[in-house]
Amino acid sequence: MSATRSPSMRSKLFVPGSRPELFDKAWQSAADAISFDLEDAVAEDRKIEARDYVARALERRTTSGKVVIVRINPWGEPFFADDLEAVVRPGLDIVNLPKVESAETILETARLLDRLEPENGIGRRVGILANIETARGLRVAAENLVVP
């Protein structure tokens, strides 16, 4: 469930998806990775607009050498499925999945990516960056920790 390449990320630039006027500056930056945020950095009444801005930016991506990440809205929230559908484009390297509270959430996201990647012309795996941000997520992760 990881991207096919193993890019170096010494620096990551975070860009609110609702601020397209910052996108060109981000592409031209010296950052190793750009993380477009559709979740916390975007007001609820601008989420659909932000999703469209980011999807168009991914379709127009010409910059190579940068890792491109999109932080979508959490699993189970109203924007999740549409976010994933919109941003799984050839310009995407990693989807950032916030507030993960179960392995099933990651597995189901991977299944959705398995369907969306070929449908949207992606011939490689899109990575998943799963964020554990809640007490429940941390407890479940600890309960399922396997130490070799």
PDB file of C-alpha atoms in Angstrom:
ATOM      1  CA  MET A   1       0.000   0.000   0.000  1.00  0.00           C
ATOM      2  CA  SER A   2       2.854   2.385  -0.601  1.00  0.00           C
ATOM      3  CA  ALA A   3       3.948   4.428  -3.555  1.00  0.00           C
ATOM      4  CA  THR A   4       6.287   2.651  -5.945  1.00  0.00           C
ATOM      5  CA  ARG A   5       9.065   5.126  -5.350  1.00  0.00           C
ATOM      6  CA  SER A   6      10.790   5.983  -2.137  1.00  0.00           C
ATOM      7  CA  PRO A   7      11.148   9.761  -2.291  1.00  0.00           C
ATOM      8  CA  SER A   8      13.182  11.826   0.087  1.00  0.00           C
ATOM      9  CA  MET A   9      11.178  14.285   2.148  1.00  0.00           C
ATOM     10  CA  ARG A  10      13.466  16.626   4.006  1.00  0.00           C
ATOM     11  CA  SER A  11      10.943  19.460   3.773  1.00  0.00           C
ATOM     12  CA  LYS A  12       7.198  19.574   3.254  1.00  0.00           C
ATOM     13  CA  LEU A  13       5.204  22.685   2.333  1.00  0.00           C
ATOM     14  CA  PHE A  14       1.583  22.745   3.467  1.00  0.00           C
ATOM     15  CA  VAL A  15      -0.886  24.614   1.256  1.00  0.00           C
ATOM     16  CA  PRO A  16      -4.584  25.129   2.006  1.00  0.00           C
ATOM     17  CA  GLY A  17      -6.601  23.728  -0.879  1.00  0.00           C
ATOM     18  CA  SER A  18      -8.799  26.813  -0.783  1.00  0.00           C
ATOM     19  CA  ARG A  19      -5.861  29.103  -1.695  1.00  0.00           C
ATOM     20  CA  PRO A  20      -5.102  28.429  -5.398  1.00  0.00           C
ATOM     21  CA  GLU A  21      -3.198  31.702  -5.599  1.00  0.00           C
ATOM     22  CA  LEU A  22      -0.469  29.946  -3.558  1.00  0.00           C
ATOM     23  CA  PHE A  23      -0.214  26.836  -5.759  1.00  0.00           C
ATOM     24  CA  ASP A  24       2.302  28.179  -8.316  1.00  0.00           C
ATOM     25  CA  LYS A  25       4.536  29.430  -5.527  1.00  0.00           C
ATOM     26  CA  ALA A  26       4.353  25.980  -3.896  1.00  0.00           C
ATOM     27  CA  TRP A  27       5.279  24.196  -7.148  1.00  0.00           C
ATOM     28  CA  GLN A  28       8.270  26.513  -7.555  1.00  0.00           C
ATOM     29  CA  SER A  29       9.425  26.214  -3.935  1.00  0.00           C
ATOM     30  CA  ALA A  30      12.502  24.321  -2.802  1.00  0.00           C
ATOM     31  CA  ALA A  31      10.346  21.984  -0.688  1.00  0.00           C
ATOM     32  CA  ASP A  32      10.709  18.264  -1.372  1.00  0.00           C
ATOM     33  CA  ALA A  33       6.986  17.722  -0.856  1.00  0.00           C
ATOM     34  CA  ILE A  34       3.808  19.725  -1.243  1.00  0.00           C
ATOM     35  CA  SER A  35       0.850  18.807   0.922  1.00  0.00           C
ATOM     36  CA  PHE A  36      -2.455  20.253  -0.247  1.00  0.00           C
ATOM     37  CA  ASP A  37      -4.938  20.302   2.637  1.00  0.00           C
ATOM     38  CA  LEU A  38      -8.661  19.783   2.098  1.00  0.00           C
ATOM     39  CA  GLU A  39      -9.402  19.120   5.750  1.00  0.00           C
ATOM     40  CA  ASP A  40      -8.419  21.349   8.688  1.00  0.00           C
ATOM     41  CA  ALA A  41      -7.116  24.281   6.640  1.00  0.00           C
ATOM     42  CA  VAL A  42     -10.375  24.692   4.711  1.00  0.00           C
ATOM     43  CA  ALA A  43     -13.615  26.139   6.076  1.00  0.00           C
ATOM     44  CA  GLU A  44     -16.586  23.831   5.597  1.00  0.00           C
ATOM     45  CA  ASP A  45     -18.346  26.180   3.193  1.00  0.00           C
ATOM     46  CA  ARG A  46     -15.260  26.166   0.910  1.00  0.00           C
ATOM     47  CA  LYS A  47     -14.458  22.441   0.890  1.00  0.00           C
ATOM     48  CA  ILE A  48     -16.096  21.630  -2.467  1.00  0.00           C
ATOM     49  CA  GLU A  49     -14.433  24.627  -4.103  1.00  0.00           C
ATOM     50  CA  ALA A  50     -11.057  23.673  -2.592  1.00  0.00           C
ATOM     51  CA  ARG A  51     -11.422  20.074  -3.814  1.00  0.00           C
ATOM     52  CA  ASP A  52     -11.964  21.356  -7.358  1.00  0.00           C
ATOM     53  CA  TYR A  53      -8.929  23.671  -7.136  1.00  0.00           C
ATOM     54  CA  VAL A  54      -6.672  20.825  -5.985  1.00  0.00           C
ATOM     55  CA  ALA A  55      -8.016  18.347  -8.565  1.00  0.00           C
ATOM     56  CA  ARG A  56      -7.267  20.843 -11.360  1.00  0.00           C
ATOM     57  CA  ALA A  57      -3.793  21.489  -9.943  1.00  0.00           C
ATOM     58  CA  LEU A  58      -3.058  17.737  -9.948  1.00  0.00           C
ATOM     59  CA  GLU A  59      -4.216  17.415 -13.538  1.00  0.00           C
ATOM     60  CA  ARG A  60      -1.890  20.258 -14.575  1.00  0.00           C
ATOM     61  CA  ARG A  61       1.111  19.040 -12.556  1.00  0.00           C
ATOM     62  CA  THR A  62       4.300  19.508 -14.518  1.00  0.00           C
ATOM     63  CA  THR A  63       6.790  19.606 -11.662  1.00  0.00           C
ATOM     64  CA  SER A  64       8.769  16.438 -11.193  1.00  0.00           C
ATOM     65  CA  GLY A  65      10.930  15.669  -8.229  1.00  0.00           C
ATOM     66  CA  LYS A  66       8.374  16.787  -5.650  1.00  0.00           C
ATOM     67  CA  VAL A  67       6.212  14.431  -3.655  1.00  0.00           C
ATOM     68  CA  VAL A  68       2.591  15.551  -3.930  1.00  0.00           C
ATOM     69  CA  ILE A  69       0.315  14.764  -1.010  1.00  0.00           C
ATOM     70  CA  VAL A  70      -3.344  15.623  -0.524  1.00  0.00           C
ATOM     71  CA  ARG A  71      -4.854  15.561   2.949  1.00  0.00           C
ATOM     72  CA  ILE A  72      -8.493  14.637   2.436  1.00  0.00           C
ATOM     73  CA  ASN A  73     -11.345  14.761   4.921  1.00  0.00           C
ATOM     74  CA  PRO A  74     -11.656  11.836   7.367  1.00  0.00           C
ATOM     75  CA  TRP A  75     -13.279   8.508   6.602  1.00  0.00           C
ATOM     76  CA  GLY A  76     -16.989   8.580   7.391  1.00  0.00           C
ATOM     77  CA  GLU A  77     -17.371  12.334   7.042  1.00  0.00           C
ATOM     78  CA  PRO A  78     -19.513  13.773   4.239  1.00  0.00           C
ATOM     79  CA  PHE A  79     -16.600  15.010   2.107  1.00  0.00           C
ATOM     80  CA  PHE A  80     -14.424  11.879   2.250  1.00  0.00           C
ATOM     81  CA  ALA A  81     -15.624   9.882  -0.780  1.00  0.00           C
ATOM     82  CA  ASP A  82     -15.887  12.885  -3.084  1.00  0.00           C
ATOM     83  CA  ASP A  83     -12.438  14.108  -1.975  1.00  0.00           C
ATOM     84  CA  LEU A  84     -10.882  10.753  -2.802  1.00  0.00           C
ATOM     85  CA  GLU A  85     -12.675  10.502  -6.156  1.00  0.00           C
ATOM     86  CA  ALA A  86     -11.555  14.015  -7.131  1.00  0.00           C
ATOM     87  CA  VAL A  87      -7.875  13.873  -6.159  1.00  0.00           C
ATOM     88  CA  VAL A  88      -6.857  10.418  -7.343  1.00  0.00           C
ATOM     89  CA  ARG A  89      -5.203  11.759 -10.489  1.00  0.00           C
ATOM     90  CA  PRO A  90      -1.834  11.070 -12.130  1.00  0.00           C
ATOM     91  CA  GLY A  91      -0.344  14.077 -10.280  1.00  0.00           C
ATOM     92  CA  LEU A  92      -0.990  12.545  -6.844  1.00  0.00           C
ATOM     93  CA  ASP A  93       1.678  10.552  -5.003  1.00  0.00           C
ATOM     94  CA  ILE A  94       0.191  10.119  -1.528  1.00  0.00           C
ATOM     95  CA  VAL A  95      -3.251  10.528  -0.006  1.00  0.00           C
ATOM     96  CA  ASN A  96      -3.084  11.714   3.609  1.00  0.00           C
ATOM     97  CA  LEU A  97      -5.854  10.036   5.576  1.00  0.00           C
ATOM     98  CA  PRO A  98      -6.553  11.935   8.816  1.00  0.00           C
ATOM     99  CA  LYS A  99      -8.009  10.736  12.103  1.00  0.00           C
ATOM    100  CA  VAL A 100      -7.610   7.022  11.388  1.00  0.00           C
ATOM    101  CA  GLU A 101      -9.166   4.906  14.108  1.00  0.00           C
ATOM    102  CA  SER A 102      -9.015   1.407  12.619  1.00  0.00           C
ATOM    103  CA  ALA A 103      -7.089  -0.799  10.240  1.00  0.00           C
ATOM    104  CA  GLU A 104     -10.357  -1.319   8.360  1.00  0.00           C
ATOM    105  CA  THR A 105     -10.375   2.386   7.438  1.00  0.00           C
ATOM    106  CA  ILE A 106      -6.952   2.037   5.827  1.00  0.00           C
ATOM    107  CA  LEU A 107      -7.865  -1.217   4.086  1.00  0.00           C
ATOM    108  CA  GLU A 108     -11.112   0.204   2.710  1.00  0.00           C
ATOM    109  CA  THR A 109      -9.273   3.305   1.473  1.00  0.00           C
ATOM    110  CA  ALA A 110      -6.743   1.015  -0.236  1.00  0.00           C
ATOM    111  CA  ARG A 111      -9.604  -0.870  -1.918  1.00  0.00           C
ATOM    112  CA  LEU A 112     -11.060   2.398  -3.177  1.00  0.00           C
ATOM    113  CA  LEU A 113      -7.634   3.412  -4.493  1.00  0.00           C
ATOM    114  CA  ASP A 114      -7.339   0.029  -6.252  1.00  0.00           C
ATOM    115  CA  ARG A 115     -10.492   0.922  -8.172  1.00  0.00           C
ATOM    116  CA  LEU A 116      -9.773   4.627  -8.749  1.00  0.00           C
ATOM    117  CA  GLU A 117      -6.133   4.349  -9.879  1.00  0.00           C
ATOM    118  CA  PRO A 118      -6.792   2.525 -13.179  1.00  0.00           C
ATOM    119  CA  GLU A 119     -10.076   4.399 -13.755  1.00  0.00           C
ATOM    120  CA  ASN A 120      -8.183   7.689 -13.585  1.00  0.00           C
ATOM    121  CA  GLY A 121      -5.148   6.679 -15.630  1.00  0.00           C
ATOM    122  CA  ILE A 122      -2.687   6.008 -12.820  1.00  0.00           C
ATOM    123  CA  GLY A 123      -0.349   3.102 -13.610  1.00  0.00           C
ATOM    124  CA  ARG A 124       1.217   2.933 -10.158  1.00  0.00           C
ATOM    125  CA  ARG A 125       0.131   2.763  -6.530  1.00  0.00           C
ATOM    126  CA  VAL A 126      -0.856   5.922  -4.699  1.00  0.00           C
ATOM    127  CA  GLY A 127       0.529   5.816  -1.182  1.00  0.00           C
ATOM    128  CA  ILE A 128      -1.484   6.204   1.989  1.00  0.00           C
ATOM    129  CA  LEU A 129      -0.220   8.316   4.871  1.00  0.00           C
ATOM    130  CA  ALA A 130      -2.458   7.358   7.794  1.00  0.00           C
ATOM    131  CA  ASN A 131      -2.582   9.836  10.668  1.00  0.00           C
ATOM    132  CA  ILE A 132      -3.507   8.693  14.150  1.00  0.00           C
ATOM    133  CA  GLU A 133      -4.908  11.814  15.786  1.00  0.00           C
ATOM    134  CA  THR A 134      -7.456  10.653  18.332  1.00  0.00           C
ATOM    135  CA  ALA A 135      -7.289   8.816  21.639  1.00  0.00           C
ATOM    136  CA  ARG A 136      -9.347   5.969  20.161  1.00  0.00           C
ATOM    137  CA  GLY A 137      -7.009   5.691  17.172  1.00  0.00           C
ATOM    138  CA  LEU A 138      -3.989   5.536  19.456  1.00  0.00           C
ATOM    139  CA  ARG A 139      -5.607   2.876  21.660  1.00  0.00           C
ATOM    140  CA  VAL A 140      -6.565   0.711  18.669  1.00  0.00           C
ATOM    141  CA  ALA A 141      -3.077   1.083  17.173  1.00  0.00           C
ATOM    142  CA  ALA A 142      -1.455   0.070  20.465  1.00  0.00           C
ATOM    143  CA  GLU A 143      -3.778  -2.941  20.778  1.00  0.00           C
ATOM    144  CA  ASN A 144      -2.806  -4.095  17.295  1.00  0.00           C
ATOM    145  CA  LEU A 145       0.908  -3.378  17.537  1.00  0.00           C
ATOM    146  CA  VAL A 146       2.996  -6.326  16.441  1.00  0.00           C
ATOM    147  CA  VAL A 147       6.580  -6.301  17.622  1.00  0.00           C
ATOM    148  CA  PRO A 148       8.898  -8.725  15.800  1.00  0.00           C
TER     149      PRO A 148
END
